[in-house]
Amino acid sequence: MSRKKEVDDRFKKFGTVSFTAISKTNDFIDYLEDGKVAGTKCRSCELVFFPPRADCYQCLQSDMEWFEVAGTGKLMTYSRLQFAPVGFDQDVPYCIALLDYGSYKVFGRIAAELPEEQLQVGMEMTTAVNRLPNGQLNYVFKKAD
Ligand SMILES: [Zn+2]
């Protein structure tokens, strides 16, 4: 009888180009499918991680709980890309940015429909799940209402 182990490769659904199929934080994809962007928090020392981590470098425990990246973050900085890595070349120009959520920061892309002229460092933004035309999932930053 075969004892073939099933491979959990949910992570291959992430991003324009998926760089990995297997991760210790595959639940991240389930949250995205559910319309949520999630990070992890160490139950032992309460350190917060985004992108999510399965292991805490501070206390060396692996007891994590998930939390939703909700509410607004402040736009700390952004950059307009004119050249992009292989696989992203059809998307240029686009803007990458960093949002400050207080106890953690989120790095990602500005929503394509939001013109760069409307970006202002310090403005409040939200992080939203985005489904790409090819069915892949990622998240983008949008202007807060
Ligand atoms: Zn910890």
Short mmCIF file of N, CA and C and ligand atoms in Angstrom, two decimals:
data_model
loop_
_atom_site.label_atom_id
_atom_site.label_comp_id
_atom_site.label_asym_id
_atom_site.label_seq_id
_atom_site.Cartn_x
_atom_site.Cartn_y
_atom_site.Cartn_z
N MET A 1 0.83 -1.20 0.00
CA MET A 1 0.00 0.00 0.00
C MET A 1 0.87 1.26 0.00
N SER A 2 0.46 2.21 -0.77
CA SER A 2 1.22 3.45 -0.86
C SER A 2 0.97 4.33 0.35
N ARG A 3 2.04 4.89 0.84
CA ARG A 3 1.90 5.82 1.97
C ARG A 3 2.33 7.21 1.52
N LYS A 4 1.91 7.56 0.33
CA LYS A 4 2.28 8.85 -0.24
C LYS A 4 1.72 9.99 0.61
N LYS A 5 2.60 10.90 0.96
CA LYS A 5 2.20 12.03 1.77
C LYS A 5 1.67 13.14 0.88
N GLU A 6 0.54 13.71 1.25
CA GLU A 6 -0.01 14.80 0.45
C GLU A 6 0.80 16.07 0.69
N VAL A 7 1.12 16.75 -0.40
CA VAL A 7 1.93 17.96 -0.29
C VAL A 7 1.03 19.19 -0.18
N ASP A 8 1.27 20.00 0.82
CA ASP A 8 0.50 21.22 1.02
C ASP A 8 1.19 22.34 0.23
N ASP A 9 0.71 22.57 -0.98
CA ASP A 9 1.36 23.57 -1.84
C ASP A 9 0.46 24.77 -2.09
N ARG A 10 -0.34 25.11 -1.08
CA ARG A 10 -1.27 26.23 -1.25
C ARG A 10 -0.57 27.53 -1.64
N PHE A 11 0.67 27.69 -1.20
CA PHE A 11 1.34 28.97 -1.41
C PHE A 11 1.61 29.29 -2.88
N LYS A 12 1.49 28.29 -3.75
CA LYS A 12 1.72 28.57 -5.17
C LYS A 12 0.66 29.51 -5.74
N LYS A 13 -0.42 29.76 -5.00
CA LYS A 13 -1.46 30.69 -5.44
C LYS A 13 -1.12 32.14 -5.17
N PHE A 14 -0.01 32.38 -4.47
CA PHE A 14 0.29 33.76 -4.09
C PHE A 14 1.14 34.50 -5.11
N GLY A 15 0.67 35.67 -5.48
CA GLY A 15 1.49 36.60 -6.25
C GLY A 15 1.41 36.44 -7.75
N THR A 16 1.82 37.48 -8.45
CA THR A 16 1.88 37.47 -9.91
C THR A 16 2.74 36.31 -10.37
N VAL A 17 3.88 36.16 -9.71
CA VAL A 17 4.77 35.03 -9.94
C VAL A 17 4.97 34.38 -8.58
N SER A 18 4.66 33.13 -8.47
CA SER A 18 4.85 32.46 -7.19
C SER A 18 6.28 31.94 -7.11
N PHE A 19 6.97 32.36 -6.06
CA PHE A 19 8.36 31.94 -5.93
C PHE A 19 8.51 30.69 -5.09
N THR A 20 7.44 30.31 -4.42
CA THR A 20 7.48 29.10 -3.63
C THR A 20 6.08 28.50 -3.55
N ALA A 21 5.99 27.19 -3.51
CA ALA A 21 4.69 26.52 -3.43
C ALA A 21 4.40 26.08 -2.00
N ILE A 22 5.47 25.90 -1.26
CA ILE A 22 5.34 25.33 0.08
C ILE A 22 5.92 26.28 1.10
N SER A 23 5.15 26.53 2.14
CA SER A 23 5.61 27.41 3.20
C SER A 23 5.02 26.92 4.52
N LYS A 24 5.61 27.35 5.61
CA LYS A 24 5.05 26.98 6.92
C LYS A 24 3.87 27.86 7.26
N THR A 25 3.60 28.86 6.41
CA THR A 25 2.48 29.75 6.67
C THR A 25 1.44 29.67 5.55
N ASN A 26 1.18 28.46 5.08
CA ASN A 26 0.22 28.26 3.99
C ASN A 26 -1.18 28.75 4.31
N ASP A 27 -1.54 28.85 5.59
CA ASP A 27 -2.88 29.34 5.95
C ASP A 27 -3.09 30.76 5.44
N PHE A 28 -2.00 31.48 5.19
CA PHE A 28 -2.07 32.83 4.63
C PHE A 28 -2.96 32.83 3.38
N ILE A 29 -2.84 31.79 2.56
CA ILE A 29 -3.61 31.68 1.32
C ILE A 29 -5.10 31.48 1.63
N ASP A 30 -5.41 30.67 2.63
CA ASP A 30 -6.82 30.47 3.02
C ASP A 30 -7.45 31.80 3.47
N TYR A 31 -6.67 32.60 4.21
CA TYR A 31 -7.18 33.90 4.62
C TYR A 31 -7.43 34.78 3.40
N LEU A 32 -6.51 34.77 2.44
CA LEU A 32 -6.70 35.57 1.22
C LEU A 32 -7.96 35.13 0.48
N GLU A 33 -8.15 33.82 0.37
CA GLU A 33 -9.35 33.29 -0.31
C GLU A 33 -10.61 33.77 0.40
N ASP A 34 -10.46 34.02 1.68
CA ASP A 34 -11.57 34.46 2.52
C ASP A 34 -11.67 36.00 2.56
N GLY A 35 -10.83 36.67 1.76
CA GLY A 35 -10.88 38.12 1.69
C GLY A 35 -10.11 38.83 2.78
N LYS A 36 -9.22 38.09 3.46
CA LYS A 36 -8.48 38.69 4.56
C LYS A 36 -6.97 38.59 4.33
N VAL A 37 -6.27 39.67 4.72
CA VAL A 37 -4.81 39.64 4.71
C VAL A 37 -4.42 39.41 6.16
N ALA A 38 -3.56 38.44 6.41
CA ALA A 38 -3.27 38.07 7.80
C ALA A 38 -1.78 37.98 8.09
N GLY A 39 -1.46 38.28 9.32
CA GLY A 39 -0.11 38.13 9.82
C GLY A 39 -0.14 37.19 11.01
N THR A 40 1.00 36.98 11.63
CA THR A 40 1.03 36.12 12.81
C THR A 40 1.57 36.86 14.03
N LYS A 41 1.13 36.36 15.20
CA LYS A 41 1.58 36.93 16.47
C LYS A 41 2.03 35.78 17.36
N CYS A 42 3.19 35.96 17.96
CA CYS A 42 3.74 34.93 18.84
C CYS A 42 2.94 34.89 20.15
N ARG A 43 2.41 33.72 20.48
CA ARG A 43 1.62 33.59 21.71
C ARG A 43 2.52 33.66 22.95
N SER A 44 3.78 33.39 22.74
CA SER A 44 4.70 33.35 23.86
C SER A 44 5.22 34.74 24.25
N CYS A 45 5.69 35.51 23.27
CA CYS A 45 6.26 36.83 23.61
C CYS A 45 5.50 37.99 22.97
N GLU A 46 4.43 37.67 22.21
CA GLU A 46 3.54 38.68 21.61
C GLU A 46 4.17 39.50 20.49
N LEU A 47 5.31 39.08 19.96
CA LEU A 47 5.89 39.76 18.81
C LEU A 47 4.99 39.51 17.60
N VAL A 48 4.84 40.56 16.78
CA VAL A 48 3.92 40.50 15.65
C VAL A 48 4.70 40.45 14.34
N PHE A 49 4.23 39.62 13.41
CA PHE A 49 4.96 39.46 12.15
C PHE A 49 4.10 39.68 10.92
N PHE A 50 4.60 40.51 10.02
CA PHE A 50 4.08 40.57 8.68
C PHE A 50 5.24 40.82 7.75
N PRO A 51 5.45 39.99 6.73
CA PRO A 51 4.70 38.78 6.40
C PRO A 51 4.68 37.78 7.55
N PRO A 52 3.66 36.91 7.57
CA PRO A 52 3.55 35.95 8.68
C PRO A 52 4.75 35.01 8.77
N ARG A 53 5.11 34.69 10.01
CA ARG A 53 6.18 33.73 10.26
C ARG A 53 5.61 32.61 11.13
N ALA A 54 6.18 31.45 10.99
CA ALA A 54 5.74 30.30 11.78
C ALA A 54 6.60 30.13 13.03
N ASP A 55 7.79 30.74 12.98
CA ASP A 55 8.73 30.60 14.10
C ASP A 55 9.17 31.98 14.57
N CYS A 56 9.23 32.15 15.86
CA CYS A 56 9.59 33.45 16.43
C CYS A 56 11.09 33.52 16.66
N TYR A 57 11.73 34.55 16.08
CA TYR A 57 13.19 34.67 16.25
C TYR A 57 13.56 35.25 17.61
N GLN A 58 12.58 35.87 18.28
CA GLN A 58 12.88 36.49 19.56
C GLN A 58 12.92 35.48 20.70
N CYS A 59 11.89 34.63 20.79
CA CYS A 59 11.84 33.70 21.93
C CYS A 59 12.02 32.24 21.49
N LEU A 60 12.21 32.05 20.16
CA LEU A 60 12.48 30.73 19.58
C LEU A 60 11.34 29.72 19.77
N GLN A 61 10.12 30.23 19.97
CA GLN A 61 8.95 29.36 20.04
C GLN A 61 8.27 29.32 18.67
N SER A 62 7.39 28.35 18.50
CA SER A 62 6.65 28.25 17.24
C SER A 62 5.16 28.17 17.51
N ASP A 63 4.73 28.93 18.49
CA ASP A 63 3.33 28.94 18.88
C ASP A 63 2.71 30.26 18.43
N MET A 64 2.17 30.25 17.21
CA MET A 64 1.67 31.48 16.60
C MET A 64 0.16 31.50 16.52
N GLU A 65 -0.39 32.70 16.55
CA GLU A 65 -1.80 32.86 16.24
C GLU A 65 -1.91 33.87 15.10
N TRP A 66 -2.97 33.73 14.31
CA TRP A 66 -3.16 34.62 13.16
C TRP A 66 -3.95 35.85 13.59
N PHE A 67 -3.67 36.96 12.94
CA PHE A 67 -4.48 38.16 13.14
C PHE A 67 -4.73 38.78 11.77
N GLU A 68 -5.81 39.52 11.65
CA GLU A 68 -6.13 40.15 10.37
C GLU A 68 -5.52 41.54 10.29
N VAL A 69 -4.91 41.85 9.15
CA VAL A 69 -4.42 43.19 8.89
C VAL A 69 -5.65 44.03 8.57
N ALA A 70 -6.17 44.69 9.59
CA ALA A 70 -7.42 45.43 9.42
C ALA A 70 -7.21 46.90 9.73
N GLY A 71 -8.16 47.71 9.38
CA GLY A 71 -8.06 49.14 9.64
C GLY A 71 -7.12 49.81 8.64
N THR A 72 -6.56 50.93 9.05
CA THR A 72 -5.71 51.66 8.12
C THR A 72 -4.26 51.71 8.60
N GLY A 73 -3.38 51.84 7.63
CA GLY A 73 -1.97 52.04 7.92
C GLY A 73 -1.55 53.35 7.26
N LYS A 74 -0.48 53.93 7.79
CA LYS A 74 0.03 55.19 7.23
C LYS A 74 1.05 54.90 6.14
N LEU A 75 0.89 55.57 5.02
CA LEU A 75 1.86 55.42 3.93
C LEU A 75 3.19 56.04 4.37
N MET A 76 4.21 55.19 4.54
CA MET A 76 5.52 55.67 5.00
C MET A 76 6.37 56.15 3.83
N THR A 77 6.34 55.36 2.75
CA THR A 77 7.14 55.70 1.58
C THR A 77 6.63 54.89 0.40
N TYR A 78 6.94 55.34 -0.79
CA TYR A 78 6.58 54.58 -1.98
C TYR A 78 7.58 54.84 -3.08
N SER A 79 7.57 53.97 -4.06
CA SER A 79 8.50 54.12 -5.16
C SER A 79 7.84 53.63 -6.44
N ARG A 80 8.04 54.37 -7.50
CA ARG A 80 7.45 54.01 -8.79
C ARG A 80 8.45 53.16 -9.57
N LEU A 81 8.02 52.00 -9.98
CA LEU A 81 8.91 51.11 -10.72
C LEU A 81 8.72 51.29 -12.23
N GLN A 82 9.82 51.51 -12.90
CA GLN A 82 9.80 51.63 -14.37
C GLN A 82 10.28 50.34 -15.00
N PHE A 83 11.04 49.58 -14.24
CA PHE A 83 11.56 48.28 -14.68
C PHE A 83 11.18 47.28 -13.61
N ALA A 84 10.86 46.09 -14.04
CA ALA A 84 10.38 45.11 -13.07
C ALA A 84 11.07 43.76 -13.30
N PRO A 85 11.03 42.93 -12.26
CA PRO A 85 11.64 41.59 -12.42
C PRO A 85 10.86 40.76 -13.45
N VAL A 86 11.45 39.71 -13.92
CA VAL A 86 10.82 38.80 -14.88
C VAL A 86 9.47 38.35 -14.31
N GLY A 87 8.45 38.42 -15.14
CA GLY A 87 7.12 38.02 -14.72
C GLY A 87 6.25 39.20 -14.34
N PHE A 88 6.90 40.31 -14.00
CA PHE A 88 6.17 41.51 -13.60
C PHE A 88 6.29 42.60 -14.67
N ASP A 89 7.00 42.29 -15.77
CA ASP A 89 7.32 43.29 -16.78
C ASP A 89 6.08 43.87 -17.47
N GLN A 90 4.98 43.13 -17.51
CA GLN A 90 3.76 43.64 -18.14
C GLN A 90 3.05 44.65 -17.24
N ASP A 91 3.42 44.69 -15.97
CA ASP A 91 2.71 45.53 -15.00
C ASP A 91 3.26 46.95 -14.88
N VAL A 92 4.48 47.19 -15.34
CA VAL A 92 5.09 48.51 -15.14
C VAL A 92 4.40 49.57 -15.99
N PRO A 93 4.37 50.84 -15.54
CA PRO A 93 4.89 51.25 -14.24
C PRO A 93 3.87 50.96 -13.13
N TYR A 94 4.39 50.63 -11.95
CA TYR A 94 3.53 50.49 -10.78
C TYR A 94 4.29 50.94 -9.54
N CYS A 95 3.57 51.15 -8.46
CA CYS A 95 4.20 51.67 -7.25
C CYS A 95 4.21 50.61 -6.15
N ILE A 96 5.36 50.50 -5.50
CA ILE A 96 5.47 49.67 -4.31
C ILE A 96 5.52 50.61 -3.11
N ALA A 97 5.09 50.12 -1.96
CA ALA A 97 4.97 51.02 -0.82
C ALA A 97 5.08 50.27 0.49
N LEU A 98 5.24 51.05 1.56
CA LEU A 98 5.30 50.50 2.91
C LEU A 98 4.28 51.23 3.77
N LEU A 99 3.39 50.45 4.41
CA LEU A 99 2.40 51.03 5.32
C LEU A 99 2.79 50.71 6.75
N ASP A 100 2.61 51.70 7.61
CA ASP A 100 2.90 51.53 9.03
C ASP A 100 1.60 51.31 9.79
N TYR A 101 1.47 50.11 10.37
CA TYR A 101 0.28 49.77 11.14
C TYR A 101 0.55 49.85 12.64
N GLY A 102 1.62 50.50 13.02
CA GLY A 102 1.92 50.61 14.44
C GLY A 102 2.87 49.52 14.90
N SER A 103 2.33 48.35 15.27
CA SER A 103 3.20 47.30 15.77
C SER A 103 3.80 46.44 14.65
N TYR A 104 3.42 46.71 13.42
CA TYR A 104 4.01 46.02 12.28
C TYR A 104 3.88 46.89 11.03
N LYS A 105 4.62 46.52 10.00
CA LYS A 105 4.57 47.24 8.73
C LYS A 105 4.22 46.26 7.62
N VAL A 106 3.56 46.77 6.58
CA VAL A 106 3.20 45.92 5.46
C VAL A 106 3.81 46.49 4.19
N PHE A 107 4.57 45.66 3.50
CA PHE A 107 5.18 46.03 2.23
C PHE A 107 4.31 45.46 1.12
N GLY A 108 4.06 46.25 0.08
CA GLY A 108 3.24 45.74 -1.01
C GLY A 108 3.11 46.73 -2.14
N ARG A 109 2.08 46.52 -2.91
CA ARG A 109 1.86 47.32 -4.11
C ARG A 109 0.66 48.24 -3.95
N ILE A 110 0.75 49.42 -4.56
CA ILE A 110 -0.38 50.33 -4.62
C ILE A 110 -1.36 49.79 -5.68
N ALA A 111 -2.65 49.83 -5.41
CA ALA A 111 -3.65 49.37 -6.37
C ALA A 111 -3.45 50.07 -7.71
N ALA A 112 -3.55 49.31 -8.79
CA ALA A 112 -3.27 49.84 -10.13
C ALA A 112 -4.16 51.03 -10.49
N GLU A 113 -5.41 51.02 -9.97
CA GLU A 113 -6.34 52.10 -10.35
C GLU A 113 -6.12 53.40 -9.58
N LEU A 114 -5.21 53.38 -8.61
CA LEU A 114 -4.95 54.59 -7.83
C LEU A 114 -3.77 55.34 -8.44
N PRO A 115 -4.04 56.54 -9.02
CA PRO A 115 -2.96 57.28 -9.66
C PRO A 115 -1.91 57.77 -8.66
N GLU A 116 -0.66 57.76 -9.10
CA GLU A 116 0.46 58.16 -8.24
C GLU A 116 0.27 59.60 -7.73
N GLU A 117 -0.37 60.45 -8.52
CA GLU A 117 -0.56 61.84 -8.13
C GLU A 117 -1.38 61.96 -6.84
N GLN A 118 -2.15 60.93 -6.54
CA GLN A 118 -2.98 60.98 -5.32
C GLN A 118 -2.26 60.44 -4.09
N LEU A 119 -1.05 59.94 -4.28
CA LEU A 119 -0.31 59.40 -3.14
C LEU A 119 0.37 60.51 -2.37
N GLN A 120 0.29 60.42 -1.06
CA GLN A 120 0.93 61.40 -0.21
C GLN A 120 1.46 60.69 1.03
N VAL A 121 2.75 60.83 1.28
CA VAL A 121 3.33 60.20 2.46
C VAL A 121 2.54 60.66 3.69
N GLY A 122 2.17 59.71 4.54
CA GLY A 122 1.41 60.04 5.74
C GLY A 122 -0.08 59.77 5.60
N MET A 123 -0.54 59.58 4.36
CA MET A 123 -1.98 59.34 4.15
C MET A 123 -2.37 57.96 4.68
N GLU A 124 -3.66 57.84 5.04
CA GLU A 124 -4.17 56.57 5.56
C GLU A 124 -4.56 55.67 4.39
N MET A 125 -4.14 54.42 4.46
CA MET A 125 -4.46 53.46 3.39
C MET A 125 -4.92 52.14 4.01
N THR A 126 -5.58 51.34 3.20
CA THR A 126 -6.01 50.02 3.65
C THR A 126 -5.31 48.96 2.79
N THR A 127 -5.26 47.77 3.31
CA THR A 127 -4.67 46.64 2.60
C THR A 127 -5.81 45.71 2.19
N ALA A 128 -5.92 45.43 0.90
CA ALA A 128 -7.06 44.64 0.42
C ALA A 128 -6.61 43.48 -0.45
N VAL A 129 -7.34 42.39 -0.34
CA VAL A 129 -7.05 41.21 -1.16
C VAL A 129 -7.37 41.55 -2.61
N ASN A 130 -6.55 41.06 -3.51
CA ASN A 130 -6.70 41.33 -4.93
C ASN A 130 -6.56 40.02 -5.70
N ARG A 131 -7.55 39.74 -6.56
CA ARG A 131 -7.45 38.53 -7.39
C ARG A 131 -6.98 38.93 -8.78
N LEU A 132 -5.91 38.34 -9.23
CA LEU A 132 -5.34 38.66 -10.53
C LEU A 132 -6.10 37.92 -11.63
N PRO A 133 -6.00 38.44 -12.87
CA PRO A 133 -6.74 37.81 -13.98
C PRO A 133 -6.44 36.31 -14.14
N ASN A 134 -5.25 35.89 -13.78
CA ASN A 134 -4.90 34.47 -13.93
C ASN A 134 -5.31 33.62 -12.72
N GLY A 135 -6.08 34.23 -11.80
CA GLY A 135 -6.57 33.47 -10.65
C GLY A 135 -5.66 33.53 -9.44
N GLN A 136 -4.45 34.07 -9.62
CA GLN A 136 -3.53 34.19 -8.49
C GLN A 136 -4.05 35.26 -7.52
N LEU A 137 -3.59 35.16 -6.29
CA LEU A 137 -4.01 36.11 -5.27
C LEU A 137 -2.83 36.95 -4.80
N ASN A 138 -3.10 38.22 -4.52
CA ASN A 138 -2.12 39.04 -3.80
C ASN A 138 -2.91 40.07 -3.00
N TYR A 139 -2.26 41.11 -2.57
CA TYR A 139 -2.97 42.18 -1.87
C TYR A 139 -2.42 43.50 -2.35
N VAL A 140 -3.22 44.53 -2.28
CA VAL A 140 -2.81 45.85 -2.73
C VAL A 140 -3.26 46.91 -1.72
N PHE A 141 -2.65 48.07 -1.83
CA PHE A 141 -2.99 49.18 -0.94
C PHE A 141 -3.97 50.11 -1.65
N LYS A 142 -5.01 50.49 -0.90
CA LYS A 142 -6.01 51.41 -1.43
C LYS A 142 -6.14 52.60 -0.50
N LYS A 143 -6.64 53.69 -1.05
CA LYS A 143 -6.88 54.89 -0.27
C LYS A 143 -7.99 54.59 0.75
N ALA A 144 -7.78 54.98 1.99
CA ALA A 144 -8.83 54.78 3.00
C ALA A 144 -9.97 55.74 2.72
N ASP A 145 -11.18 55.34 3.02
CA ASP A 145 -12.36 56.19 2.79
C ASP A 145 -12.38 57.39 3.72
ZN ZN B 1 8.12 34.92 20.52
#
